[in-house]
Coordinates of C-alpha atoms in Angstrom, one line a residue:
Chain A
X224 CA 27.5 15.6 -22.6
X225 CA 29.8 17.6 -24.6
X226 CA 27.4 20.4 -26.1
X227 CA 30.0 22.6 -28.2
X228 CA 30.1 20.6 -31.4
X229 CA 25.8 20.0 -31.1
X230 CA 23.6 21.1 -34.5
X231 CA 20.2 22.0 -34.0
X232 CA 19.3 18.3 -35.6
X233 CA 21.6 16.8 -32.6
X234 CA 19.3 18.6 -30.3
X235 CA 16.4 18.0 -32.3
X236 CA 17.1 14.1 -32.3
X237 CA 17.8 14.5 -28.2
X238 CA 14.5 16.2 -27.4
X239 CA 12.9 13.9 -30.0
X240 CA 14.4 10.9 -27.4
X241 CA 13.1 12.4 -24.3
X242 CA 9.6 12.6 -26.3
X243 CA 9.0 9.0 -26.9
X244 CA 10.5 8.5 -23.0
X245 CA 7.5 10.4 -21.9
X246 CA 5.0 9.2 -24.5
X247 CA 5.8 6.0 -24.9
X248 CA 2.6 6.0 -27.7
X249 CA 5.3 7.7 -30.0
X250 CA 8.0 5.2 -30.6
X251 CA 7.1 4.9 -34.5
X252 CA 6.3 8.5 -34.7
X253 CA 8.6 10.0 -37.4
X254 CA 9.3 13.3 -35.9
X255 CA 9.8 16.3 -38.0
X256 CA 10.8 19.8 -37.4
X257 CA 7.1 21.0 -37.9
X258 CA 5.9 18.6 -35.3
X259 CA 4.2 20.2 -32.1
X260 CA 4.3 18.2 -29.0
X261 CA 0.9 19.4 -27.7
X262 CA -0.2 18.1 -31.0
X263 CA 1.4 14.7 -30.6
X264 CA -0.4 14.4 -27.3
X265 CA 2.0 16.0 -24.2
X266 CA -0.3 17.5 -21.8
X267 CA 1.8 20.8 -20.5
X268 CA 3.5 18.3 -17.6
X269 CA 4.0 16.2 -20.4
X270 CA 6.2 18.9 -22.4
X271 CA 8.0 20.5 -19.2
X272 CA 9.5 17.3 -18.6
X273 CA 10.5 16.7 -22.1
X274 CA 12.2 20.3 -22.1
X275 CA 13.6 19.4 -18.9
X276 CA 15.6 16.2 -19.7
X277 CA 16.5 17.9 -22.9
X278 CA 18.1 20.3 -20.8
X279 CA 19.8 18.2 -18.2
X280 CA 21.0 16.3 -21.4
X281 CA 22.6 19.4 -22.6
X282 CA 24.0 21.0 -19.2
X283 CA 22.1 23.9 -19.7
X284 CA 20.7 26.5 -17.4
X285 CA 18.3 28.4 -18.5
X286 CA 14.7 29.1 -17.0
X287 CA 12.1 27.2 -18.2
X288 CA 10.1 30.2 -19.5
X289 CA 12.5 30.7 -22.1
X290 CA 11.7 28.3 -24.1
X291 CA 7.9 28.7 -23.7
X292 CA 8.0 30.2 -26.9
X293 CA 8.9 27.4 -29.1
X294 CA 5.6 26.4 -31.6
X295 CA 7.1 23.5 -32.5
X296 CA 10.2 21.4 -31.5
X297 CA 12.2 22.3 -34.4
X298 CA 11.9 26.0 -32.9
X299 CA 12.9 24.1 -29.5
X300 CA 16.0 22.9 -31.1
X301 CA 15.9 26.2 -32.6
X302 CA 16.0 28.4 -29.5
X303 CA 18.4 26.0 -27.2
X304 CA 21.3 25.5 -30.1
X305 CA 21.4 29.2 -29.6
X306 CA 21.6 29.1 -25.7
X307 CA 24.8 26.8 -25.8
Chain B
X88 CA -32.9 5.1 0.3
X89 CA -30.5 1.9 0.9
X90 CA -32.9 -0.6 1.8
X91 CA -33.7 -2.1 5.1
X92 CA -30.4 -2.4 7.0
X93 CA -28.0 0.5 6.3
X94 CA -25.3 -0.2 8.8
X95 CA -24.4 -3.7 7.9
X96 CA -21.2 -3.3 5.6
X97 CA -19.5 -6.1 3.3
X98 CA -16.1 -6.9 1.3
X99 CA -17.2 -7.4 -1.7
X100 CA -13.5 -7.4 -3.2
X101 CA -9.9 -8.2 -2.3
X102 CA -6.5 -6.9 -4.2
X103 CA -3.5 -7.7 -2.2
X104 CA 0.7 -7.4 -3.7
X105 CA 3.2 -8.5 -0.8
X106 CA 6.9 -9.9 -0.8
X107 CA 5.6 -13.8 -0.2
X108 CA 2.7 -12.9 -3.5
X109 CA 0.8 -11.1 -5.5
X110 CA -2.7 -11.4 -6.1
X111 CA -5.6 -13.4 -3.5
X112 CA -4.3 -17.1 -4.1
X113 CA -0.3 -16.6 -4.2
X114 CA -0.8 -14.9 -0.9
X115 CA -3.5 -17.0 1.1
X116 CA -0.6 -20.1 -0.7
X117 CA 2.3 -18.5 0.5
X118 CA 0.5 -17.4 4.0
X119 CA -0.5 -21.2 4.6
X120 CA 2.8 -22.5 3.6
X121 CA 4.7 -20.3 5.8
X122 CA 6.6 -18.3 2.8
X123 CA 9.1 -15.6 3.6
X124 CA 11.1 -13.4 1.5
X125 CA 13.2 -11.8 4.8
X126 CA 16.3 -10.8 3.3
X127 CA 19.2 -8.2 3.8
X128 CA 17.0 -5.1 1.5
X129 CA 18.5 -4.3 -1.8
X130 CA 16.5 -1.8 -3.4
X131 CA 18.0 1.7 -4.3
X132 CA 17.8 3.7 -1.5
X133 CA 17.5 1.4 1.3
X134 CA 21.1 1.4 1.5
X135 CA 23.4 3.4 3.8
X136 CA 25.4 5.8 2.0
X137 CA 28.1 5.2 4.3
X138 CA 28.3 3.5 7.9
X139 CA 29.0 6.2 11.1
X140 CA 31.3 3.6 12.5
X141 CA 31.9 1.3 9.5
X142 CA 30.2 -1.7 11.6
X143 CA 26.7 -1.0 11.2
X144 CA 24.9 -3.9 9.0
X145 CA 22.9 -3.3 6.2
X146 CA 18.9 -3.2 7.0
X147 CA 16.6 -6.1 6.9
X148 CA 13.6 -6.5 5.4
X149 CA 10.8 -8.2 2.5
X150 CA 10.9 -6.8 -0.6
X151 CA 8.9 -7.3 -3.5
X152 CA 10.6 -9.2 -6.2
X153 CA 8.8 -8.2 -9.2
X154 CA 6.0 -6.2 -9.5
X155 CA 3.4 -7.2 -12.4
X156 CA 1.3 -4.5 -13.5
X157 CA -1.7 -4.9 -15.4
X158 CA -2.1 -4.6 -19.0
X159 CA -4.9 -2.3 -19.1
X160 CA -2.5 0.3 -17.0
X161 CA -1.3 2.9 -19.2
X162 CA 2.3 3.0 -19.3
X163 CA 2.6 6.6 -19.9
X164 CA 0.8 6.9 -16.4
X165 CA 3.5 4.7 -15.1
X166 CA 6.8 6.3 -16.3
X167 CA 6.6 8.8 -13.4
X168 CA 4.2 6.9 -11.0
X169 CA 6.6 6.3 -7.7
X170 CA 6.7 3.1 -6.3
X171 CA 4.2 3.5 -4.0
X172 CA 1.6 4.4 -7.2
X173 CA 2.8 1.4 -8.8
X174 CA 2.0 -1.0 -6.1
X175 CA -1.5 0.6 -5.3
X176 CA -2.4 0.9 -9.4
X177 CA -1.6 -3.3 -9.7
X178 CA -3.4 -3.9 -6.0
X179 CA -6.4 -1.9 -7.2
X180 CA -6.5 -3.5 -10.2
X181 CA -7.4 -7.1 -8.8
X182 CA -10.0 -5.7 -5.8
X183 CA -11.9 -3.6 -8.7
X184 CA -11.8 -7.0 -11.2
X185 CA -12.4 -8.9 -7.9
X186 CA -16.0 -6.9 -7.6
X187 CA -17.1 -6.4 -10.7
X188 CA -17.1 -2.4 -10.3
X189 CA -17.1 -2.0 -14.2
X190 CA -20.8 -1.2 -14.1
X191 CA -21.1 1.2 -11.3
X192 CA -22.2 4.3 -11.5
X193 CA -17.9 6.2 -11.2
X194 CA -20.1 9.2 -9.0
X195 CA -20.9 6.8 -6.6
X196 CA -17.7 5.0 -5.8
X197 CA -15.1 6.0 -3.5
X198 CA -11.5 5.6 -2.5
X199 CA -9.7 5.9 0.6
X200 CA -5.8 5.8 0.8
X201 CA -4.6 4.9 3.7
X202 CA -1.0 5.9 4.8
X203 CA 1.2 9.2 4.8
X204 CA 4.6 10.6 4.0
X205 CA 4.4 7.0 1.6
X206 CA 7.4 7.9 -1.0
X207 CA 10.1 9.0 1.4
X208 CA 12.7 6.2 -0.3
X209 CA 11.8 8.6 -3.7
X210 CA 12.0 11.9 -2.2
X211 CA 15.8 11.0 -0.6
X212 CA 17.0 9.8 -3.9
X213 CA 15.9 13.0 -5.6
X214 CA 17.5 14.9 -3.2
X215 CA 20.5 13.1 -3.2
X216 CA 20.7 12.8 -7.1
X217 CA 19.6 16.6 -7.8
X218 CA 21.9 18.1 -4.6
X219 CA 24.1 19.8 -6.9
X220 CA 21.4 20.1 -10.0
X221 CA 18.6 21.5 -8.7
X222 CA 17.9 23.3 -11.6
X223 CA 16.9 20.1 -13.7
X224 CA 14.4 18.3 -10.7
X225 CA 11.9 16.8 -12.7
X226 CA 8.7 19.1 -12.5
X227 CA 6.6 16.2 -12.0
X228 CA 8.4 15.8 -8.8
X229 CA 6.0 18.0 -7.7
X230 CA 3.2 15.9 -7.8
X231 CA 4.7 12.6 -7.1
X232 CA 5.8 13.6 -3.4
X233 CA 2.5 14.2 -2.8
X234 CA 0.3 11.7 -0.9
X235 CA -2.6 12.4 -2.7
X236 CA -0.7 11.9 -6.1
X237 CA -2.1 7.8 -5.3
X238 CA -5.5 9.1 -4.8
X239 CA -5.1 11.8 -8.7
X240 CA -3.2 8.6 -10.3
X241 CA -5.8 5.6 -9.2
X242 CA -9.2 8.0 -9.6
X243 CA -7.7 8.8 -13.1
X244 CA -7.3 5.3 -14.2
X245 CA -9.9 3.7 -12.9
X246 CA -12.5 6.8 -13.5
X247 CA -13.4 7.2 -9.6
X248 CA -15.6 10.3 -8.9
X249 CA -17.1 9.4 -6.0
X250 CA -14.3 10.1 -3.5
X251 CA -10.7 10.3 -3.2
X252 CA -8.6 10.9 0.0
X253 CA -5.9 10.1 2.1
X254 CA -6.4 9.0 5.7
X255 CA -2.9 8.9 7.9
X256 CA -2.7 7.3 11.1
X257 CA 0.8 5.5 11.0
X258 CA 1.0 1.8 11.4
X259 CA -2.9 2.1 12.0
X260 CA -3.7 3.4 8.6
X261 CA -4.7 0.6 6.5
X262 CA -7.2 -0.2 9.3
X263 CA -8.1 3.5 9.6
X264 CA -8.8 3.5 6.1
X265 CA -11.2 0.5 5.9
X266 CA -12.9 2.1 8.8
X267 CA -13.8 5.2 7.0
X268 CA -14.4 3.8 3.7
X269 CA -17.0 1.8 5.4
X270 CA -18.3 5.0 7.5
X271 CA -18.2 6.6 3.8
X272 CA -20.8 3.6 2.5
X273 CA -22.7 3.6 5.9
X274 CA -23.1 7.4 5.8
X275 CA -24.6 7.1 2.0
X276 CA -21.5 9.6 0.9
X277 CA -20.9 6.4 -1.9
X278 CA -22.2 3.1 -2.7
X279 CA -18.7 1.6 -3.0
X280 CA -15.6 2.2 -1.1
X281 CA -12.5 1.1 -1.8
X282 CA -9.9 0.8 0.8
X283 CA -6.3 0.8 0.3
X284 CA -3.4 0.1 2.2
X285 CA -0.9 2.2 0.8
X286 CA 2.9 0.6 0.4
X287 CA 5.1 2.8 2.7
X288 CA 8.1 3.0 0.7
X289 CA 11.0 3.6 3.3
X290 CA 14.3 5.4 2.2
X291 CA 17.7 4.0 4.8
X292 CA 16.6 7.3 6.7
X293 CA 13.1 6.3 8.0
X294 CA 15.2 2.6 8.8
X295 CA 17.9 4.5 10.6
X296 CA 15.6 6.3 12.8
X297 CA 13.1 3.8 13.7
X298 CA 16.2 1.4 13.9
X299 CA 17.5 4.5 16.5
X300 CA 14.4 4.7 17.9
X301 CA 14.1 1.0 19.3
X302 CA 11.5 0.5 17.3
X303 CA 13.0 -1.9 14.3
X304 CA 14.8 -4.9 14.8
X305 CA 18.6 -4.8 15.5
X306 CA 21.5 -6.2 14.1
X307 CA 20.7 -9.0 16.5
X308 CA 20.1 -11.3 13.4
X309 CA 22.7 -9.3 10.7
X310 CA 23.8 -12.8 9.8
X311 CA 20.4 -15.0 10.0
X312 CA 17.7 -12.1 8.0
X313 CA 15.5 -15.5 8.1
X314 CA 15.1 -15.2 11.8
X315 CA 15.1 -11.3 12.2
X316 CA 10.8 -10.7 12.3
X317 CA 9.6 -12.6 15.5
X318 CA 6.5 -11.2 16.7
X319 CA 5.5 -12.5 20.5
X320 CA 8.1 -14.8 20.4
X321 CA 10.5 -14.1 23.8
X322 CA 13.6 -13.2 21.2
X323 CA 11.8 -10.4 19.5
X324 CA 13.9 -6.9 19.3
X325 CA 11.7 -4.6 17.6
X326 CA 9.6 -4.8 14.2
X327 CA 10.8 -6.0 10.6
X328 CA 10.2 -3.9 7.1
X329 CA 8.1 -5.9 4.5
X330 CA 7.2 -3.7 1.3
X331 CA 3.5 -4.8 0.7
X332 CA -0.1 -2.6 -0.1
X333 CA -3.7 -3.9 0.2
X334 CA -7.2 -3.2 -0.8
X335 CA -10.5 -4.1 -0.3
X336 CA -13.9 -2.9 -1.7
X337 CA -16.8 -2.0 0.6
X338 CA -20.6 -1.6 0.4
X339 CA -23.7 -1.8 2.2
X340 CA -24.8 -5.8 3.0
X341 CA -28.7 -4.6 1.4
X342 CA -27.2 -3.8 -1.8
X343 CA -25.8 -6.9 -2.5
X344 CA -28.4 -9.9 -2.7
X345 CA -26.7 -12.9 -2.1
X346 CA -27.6 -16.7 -1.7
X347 CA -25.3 -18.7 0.6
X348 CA -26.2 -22.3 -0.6
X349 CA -25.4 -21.0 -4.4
X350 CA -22.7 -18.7 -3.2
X351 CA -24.1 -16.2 -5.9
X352 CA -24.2 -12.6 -5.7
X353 CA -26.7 -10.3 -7.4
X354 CA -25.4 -6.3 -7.4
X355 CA -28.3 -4.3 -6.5
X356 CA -26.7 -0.8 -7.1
X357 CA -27.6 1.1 -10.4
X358 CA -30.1 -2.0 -11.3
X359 CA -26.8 -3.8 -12.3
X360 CA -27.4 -7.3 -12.0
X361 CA -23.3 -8.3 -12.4
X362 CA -23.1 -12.3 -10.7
X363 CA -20.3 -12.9 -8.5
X364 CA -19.5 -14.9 -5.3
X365 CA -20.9 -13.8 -2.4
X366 CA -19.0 -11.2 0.3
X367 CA -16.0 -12.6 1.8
X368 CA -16.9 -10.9 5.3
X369 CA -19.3 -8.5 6.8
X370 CA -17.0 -5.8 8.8
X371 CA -19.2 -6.4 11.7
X372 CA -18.0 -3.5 14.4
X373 CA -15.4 -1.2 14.8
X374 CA -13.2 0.9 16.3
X375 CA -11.0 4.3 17.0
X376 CA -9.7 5.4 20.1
X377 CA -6.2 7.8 20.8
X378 CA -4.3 8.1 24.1
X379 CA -4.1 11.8 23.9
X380 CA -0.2 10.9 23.8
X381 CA 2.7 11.6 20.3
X382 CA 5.3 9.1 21.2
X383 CA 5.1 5.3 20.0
X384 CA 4.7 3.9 23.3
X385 CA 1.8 1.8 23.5
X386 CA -1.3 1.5 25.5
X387 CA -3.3 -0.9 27.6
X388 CA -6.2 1.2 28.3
X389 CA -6.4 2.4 24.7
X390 CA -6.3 -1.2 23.3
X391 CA -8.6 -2.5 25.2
X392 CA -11.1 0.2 24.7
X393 CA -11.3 -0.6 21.2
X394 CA -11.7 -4.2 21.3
X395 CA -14.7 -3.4 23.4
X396 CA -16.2 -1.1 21.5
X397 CA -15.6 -3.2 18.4
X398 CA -17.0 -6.1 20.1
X399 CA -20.3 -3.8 21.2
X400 CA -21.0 -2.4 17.7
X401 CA -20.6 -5.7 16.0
X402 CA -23.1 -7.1 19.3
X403 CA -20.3 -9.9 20.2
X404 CA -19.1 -11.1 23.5
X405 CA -16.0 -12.0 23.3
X406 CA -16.4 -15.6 23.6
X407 CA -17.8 -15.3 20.1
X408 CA -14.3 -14.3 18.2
X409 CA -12.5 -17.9 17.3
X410 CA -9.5 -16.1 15.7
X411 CA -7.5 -12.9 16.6
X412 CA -5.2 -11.5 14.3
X413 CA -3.0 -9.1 16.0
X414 CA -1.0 -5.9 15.3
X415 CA 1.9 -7.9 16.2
X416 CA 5.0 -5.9 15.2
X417 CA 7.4 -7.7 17.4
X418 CA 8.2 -4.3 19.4
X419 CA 9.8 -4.9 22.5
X420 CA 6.8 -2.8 24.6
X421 CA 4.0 -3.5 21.6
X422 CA 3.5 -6.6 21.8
X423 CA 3.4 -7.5 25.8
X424 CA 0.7 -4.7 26.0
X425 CA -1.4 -6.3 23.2
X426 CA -1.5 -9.5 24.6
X427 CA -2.4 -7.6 27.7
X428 CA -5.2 -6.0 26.3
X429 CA -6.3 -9.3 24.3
X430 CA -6.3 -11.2 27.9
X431 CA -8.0 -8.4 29.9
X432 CA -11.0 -8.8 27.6
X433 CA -11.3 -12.1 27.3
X434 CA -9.7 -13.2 24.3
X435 CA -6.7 -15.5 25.5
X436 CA -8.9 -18.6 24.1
X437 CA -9.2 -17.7 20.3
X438 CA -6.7 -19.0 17.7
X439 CA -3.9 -16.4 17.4
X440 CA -1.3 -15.9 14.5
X441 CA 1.0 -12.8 13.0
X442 CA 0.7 -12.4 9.4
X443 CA 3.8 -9.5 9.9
X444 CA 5.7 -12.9 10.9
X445 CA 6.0 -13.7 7.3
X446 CA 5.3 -10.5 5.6
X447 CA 7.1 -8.0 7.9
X448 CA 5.4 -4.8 8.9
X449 CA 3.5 -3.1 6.1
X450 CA 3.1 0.2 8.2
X451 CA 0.5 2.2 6.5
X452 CA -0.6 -1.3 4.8
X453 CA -0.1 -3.3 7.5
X454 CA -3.8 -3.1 8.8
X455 CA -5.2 -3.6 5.8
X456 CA -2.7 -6.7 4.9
X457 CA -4.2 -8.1 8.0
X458 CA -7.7 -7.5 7.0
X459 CA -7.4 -9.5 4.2
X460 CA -5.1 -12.1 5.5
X461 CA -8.2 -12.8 8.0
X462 CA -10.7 -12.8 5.3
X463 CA -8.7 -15.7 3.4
X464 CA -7.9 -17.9 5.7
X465 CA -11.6 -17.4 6.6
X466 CA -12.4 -19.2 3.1
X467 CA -9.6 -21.7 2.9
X468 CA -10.5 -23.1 6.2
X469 CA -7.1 -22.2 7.5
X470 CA -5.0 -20.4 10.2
X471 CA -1.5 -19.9 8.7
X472 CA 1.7 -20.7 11.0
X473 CA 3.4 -18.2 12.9
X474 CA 7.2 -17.9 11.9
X475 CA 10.2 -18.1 14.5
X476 CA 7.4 -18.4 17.4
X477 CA 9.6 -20.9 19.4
X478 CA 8.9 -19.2 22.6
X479 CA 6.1 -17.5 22.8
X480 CA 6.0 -14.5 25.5
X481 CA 2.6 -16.2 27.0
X482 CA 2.1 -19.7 26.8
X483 CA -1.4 -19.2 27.7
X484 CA -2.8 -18.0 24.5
X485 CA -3.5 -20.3 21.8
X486 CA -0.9 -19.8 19.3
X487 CA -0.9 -20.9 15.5
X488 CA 3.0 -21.8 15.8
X489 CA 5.3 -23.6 13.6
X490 CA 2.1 -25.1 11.5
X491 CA -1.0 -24.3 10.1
X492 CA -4.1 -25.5 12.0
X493 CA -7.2 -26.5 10.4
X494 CA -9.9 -23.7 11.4
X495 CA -12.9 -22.4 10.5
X496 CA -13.6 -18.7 11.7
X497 CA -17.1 -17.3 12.3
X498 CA -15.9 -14.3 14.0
X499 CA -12.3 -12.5 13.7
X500 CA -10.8 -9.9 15.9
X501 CA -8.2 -7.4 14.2
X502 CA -5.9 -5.1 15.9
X503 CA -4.2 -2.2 14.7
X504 CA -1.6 0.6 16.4
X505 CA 0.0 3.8 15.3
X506 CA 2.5 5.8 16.7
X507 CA 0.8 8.9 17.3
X508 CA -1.9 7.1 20.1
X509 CA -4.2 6.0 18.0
X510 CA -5.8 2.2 18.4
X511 CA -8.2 0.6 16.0
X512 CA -9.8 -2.8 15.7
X513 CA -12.3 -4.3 13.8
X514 CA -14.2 -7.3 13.7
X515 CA -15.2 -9.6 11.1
X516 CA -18.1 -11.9 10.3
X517 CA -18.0 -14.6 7.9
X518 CA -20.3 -15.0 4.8
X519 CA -18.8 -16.9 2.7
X520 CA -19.5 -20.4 3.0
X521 CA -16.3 -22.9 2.9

């Protein structure tokens, strides 16, 4: 994927892809910024593999403590617009 | 306490996914019908990447068409459940229903997964797909190429606390694993053991070296895959793949209450009082013994030492066993010594068949696939045919060839072998009436 011309919403509609991949429970969630995944129901193996895809999606290297951080998964999108 | 007779252990429950059917009836249908699904194998991974010489054939084997998994399965569990999970969560499934487990106490139930190194076709497409990406490897990879990953995934959805392990002993380890879930009930560890024959999911590595090795079949029959598996039959070149998993559910005979005439059983345990039919077999007397010896060669003396023992715990002559159901891989050295070892203790005059002649060789589930092919063809009446036995290596026996035979078995023999040394058997006791 071409990740030059992303906006944090691209990213945010990408990880919010990989979340209803993993939890299939989610497929009528309407995500928003504010959302945390812990509080939609990932379990921490849960969220690494949605960071994970999100970051094979977007050819980027970065360890996966970085993002720890992140409250939510607009701060996600946040945090890995800035890494590209 | 466990009431008056402790040692005398039933199957109570039967869960069975192969390439010829899923589920008790498709399979005892298919079995009696003399099904096959021997084809050239096509899923992922199964493949050569690339032929060393460019002439090599692709590898034969039984695959499973289409897997259906149960509703009730979560399919969040299942997005990352290997195929190995899958076939054991669906297999489960139908020997839990089978026994009406819903209303036993979850401390006092156990489960025994028999196989090892089960997801190898996984592991070499993860390595072959992340070889240049390691850095984005699922994390969850770490618990999937785990063994025990079938024993976390199947405790979590069916809410077993009594017990969970695996239990490796190669082509032996279905058996092995119905031999210490029932050592488990015995023992009063559990109440209810349920043991699984694990689907060994082979990746074109484990084919090219046990193809290397002697041990699977050739290109022999490249063109004719319908022909390939030919256990004791004078043709035979080495053992044929068949993707396929097993289970059966174990407890002690006094604490299930059961009238023949009515076929009705009452569940004892926890004051449940849950009706079903009654056991489909006691597992009358078993078996272990190991040659002290790694390689896959076979051997006479430790065959035969555990049919006798098996027959001696379950207090049989061998006389009294009407049907054997053999390991059977179709091994050049394998089968000659079996037959051997069934002749040297007197069992050249019970019906014989080889369920791997329709399913191929299960491996790790290949015990237990055998198990329950016994214990169905026990209640149908039935021995199923023997596929491509046109000339069988000893005419003396008495063979279940080209067509089923009309049978009813009191007493069964089955044999199990593992690279590694290690021999098994078990024998059966009907108690289900026809």
């Amino acid at each position: 994927m071409t990740t030059t011309a992303l906006a944090t919403e691209d990213i945010f509609a990408i990880i919010v892809g990989h979340a209803r991949e993993v939890l299939p429970g989610l497929d009528d969630h309407a995500f928003q910024f504010s959302d945390s995944l812990r509080d939609l129901g990932a379990n921490s193996i849960d969220r690494s593999e949605i960071v994970m895809l999100t970051l094979e999606s977007l050819s980027l290297k970065i360890p996966m403590i970085e993002v720890a951080k992140a409250e939510n998964m607009g701060e996600l999108a946040t945090l890995l617009h800035a890494r590209l | 306490m466990h009431g008056p007779d402790p040692a005398r252990i039933v199957v109570t429950g039967i869960g069975i996914t192969t390439s010829i059917g899923q589920g008790r009836r498709a399979f005892v249908d298919a079995l009696l019908a003399g099904e096959h699904r021997f084809s050239v194998m096509r899923r992922p991974g199964r493949q050569r990447p690339s032929a060393v010489d460019g002439t090599a054939a692709p590898f034969i084997g039984a695959e499973i068409a289409d897997l259906r998994m149960p509703a009730t399965i979560p399919t969040a569990m299942l997005r990352n459940a290997s195929w190995s999970a899958q076939a054991a969560l669906a297999t489960l499934h139908e020997a839990w229903e089978d026994a009406g487990l819903e209303n036993v106490d979850p401390d006092r139930i156990g489960l025994i997964v028999g196989g090892s190194n089960l997801q190898q076709r996984e592991l070499v497409q993860n390595q072959i797909k992340y070889q240049d990406r390691i850095e984005f490897l699922r994390p969850t990879h770490a618990m999937t190429f785990m063994d025990s990953d079938l024993c976390g995934i199947c405790s979590e959805v069916f809410g077993i606390r009594g017990l969970s392990i695996t239990v490796g002993g190669a082509s032996a380890s279905g058996q092995l694993a119905a031999i210490q879930a029932a050592e488990a009930v015995r023992s009063g560890q559990v109440d209810v053991c349920i043991a699984l024959g694990a689907l060994m999911d082979l990746s074109f590595f484990e084919c090219q070296a046990f193809r290397s090795l002697g041990a699977m079949g050739s290109d022999r029959f490249a063109d004719q895959p319908e022909l390939a598996c030919r256990p004791f039959d004078r043709d035979h070149d080495g053992f044929i793949f068949g993707e396929a998993c097993g289970a059966i559910v174990v407890r002690r005979a006094s604490d299930v209450t059961f009238d023949t005439k009515q076929d009705v059983t009452r569940d004892a345990v926890q004051g449940a009082m849950s009706h079903a039919r009654s056991p489909y077999a006691e597992l009358k007397g078993w078996a272990m013994a190991w040659d002290a010896n790694r390689n896959p060669n076979p051997s006479l003396e430790g065959e035969t030492t555990v049919i006798r023992r098996a027959l001696a715990m379950a207090g049989l002559a061998a006389d009294a066993i009407d049907y054997v159901n053999p390991h059977g891989t179709g091994s050049m050295v394998g089968d000659e010594t079996e037959l051997a070892a069934l002749r040297a203790c007197g069992l050249d005059h019970a019906y014989i068949n080889a369920t791997k002649s329709l399913v191929g060789h299960g491996l790790s589930a290949a015990g237990m696939v055998e198990l329950i092919a016994i214990m169905l063809q026990m209640e149908a009446g039935k021995l199923h045919p023997t596929r491509n036995l046109e000339n069988p290596m000893d005419a003396g026996f008495r063979w279940v060839a080209a067509d089923p035979v009309d049978h009813r078995v009191e007493r069964a023999l089955n044999m199990s072998m593992g690279f590694g040394g290690i021999n098994t058997a078990v024998c059966l006791q009907r108690c289900r009436p026809l």
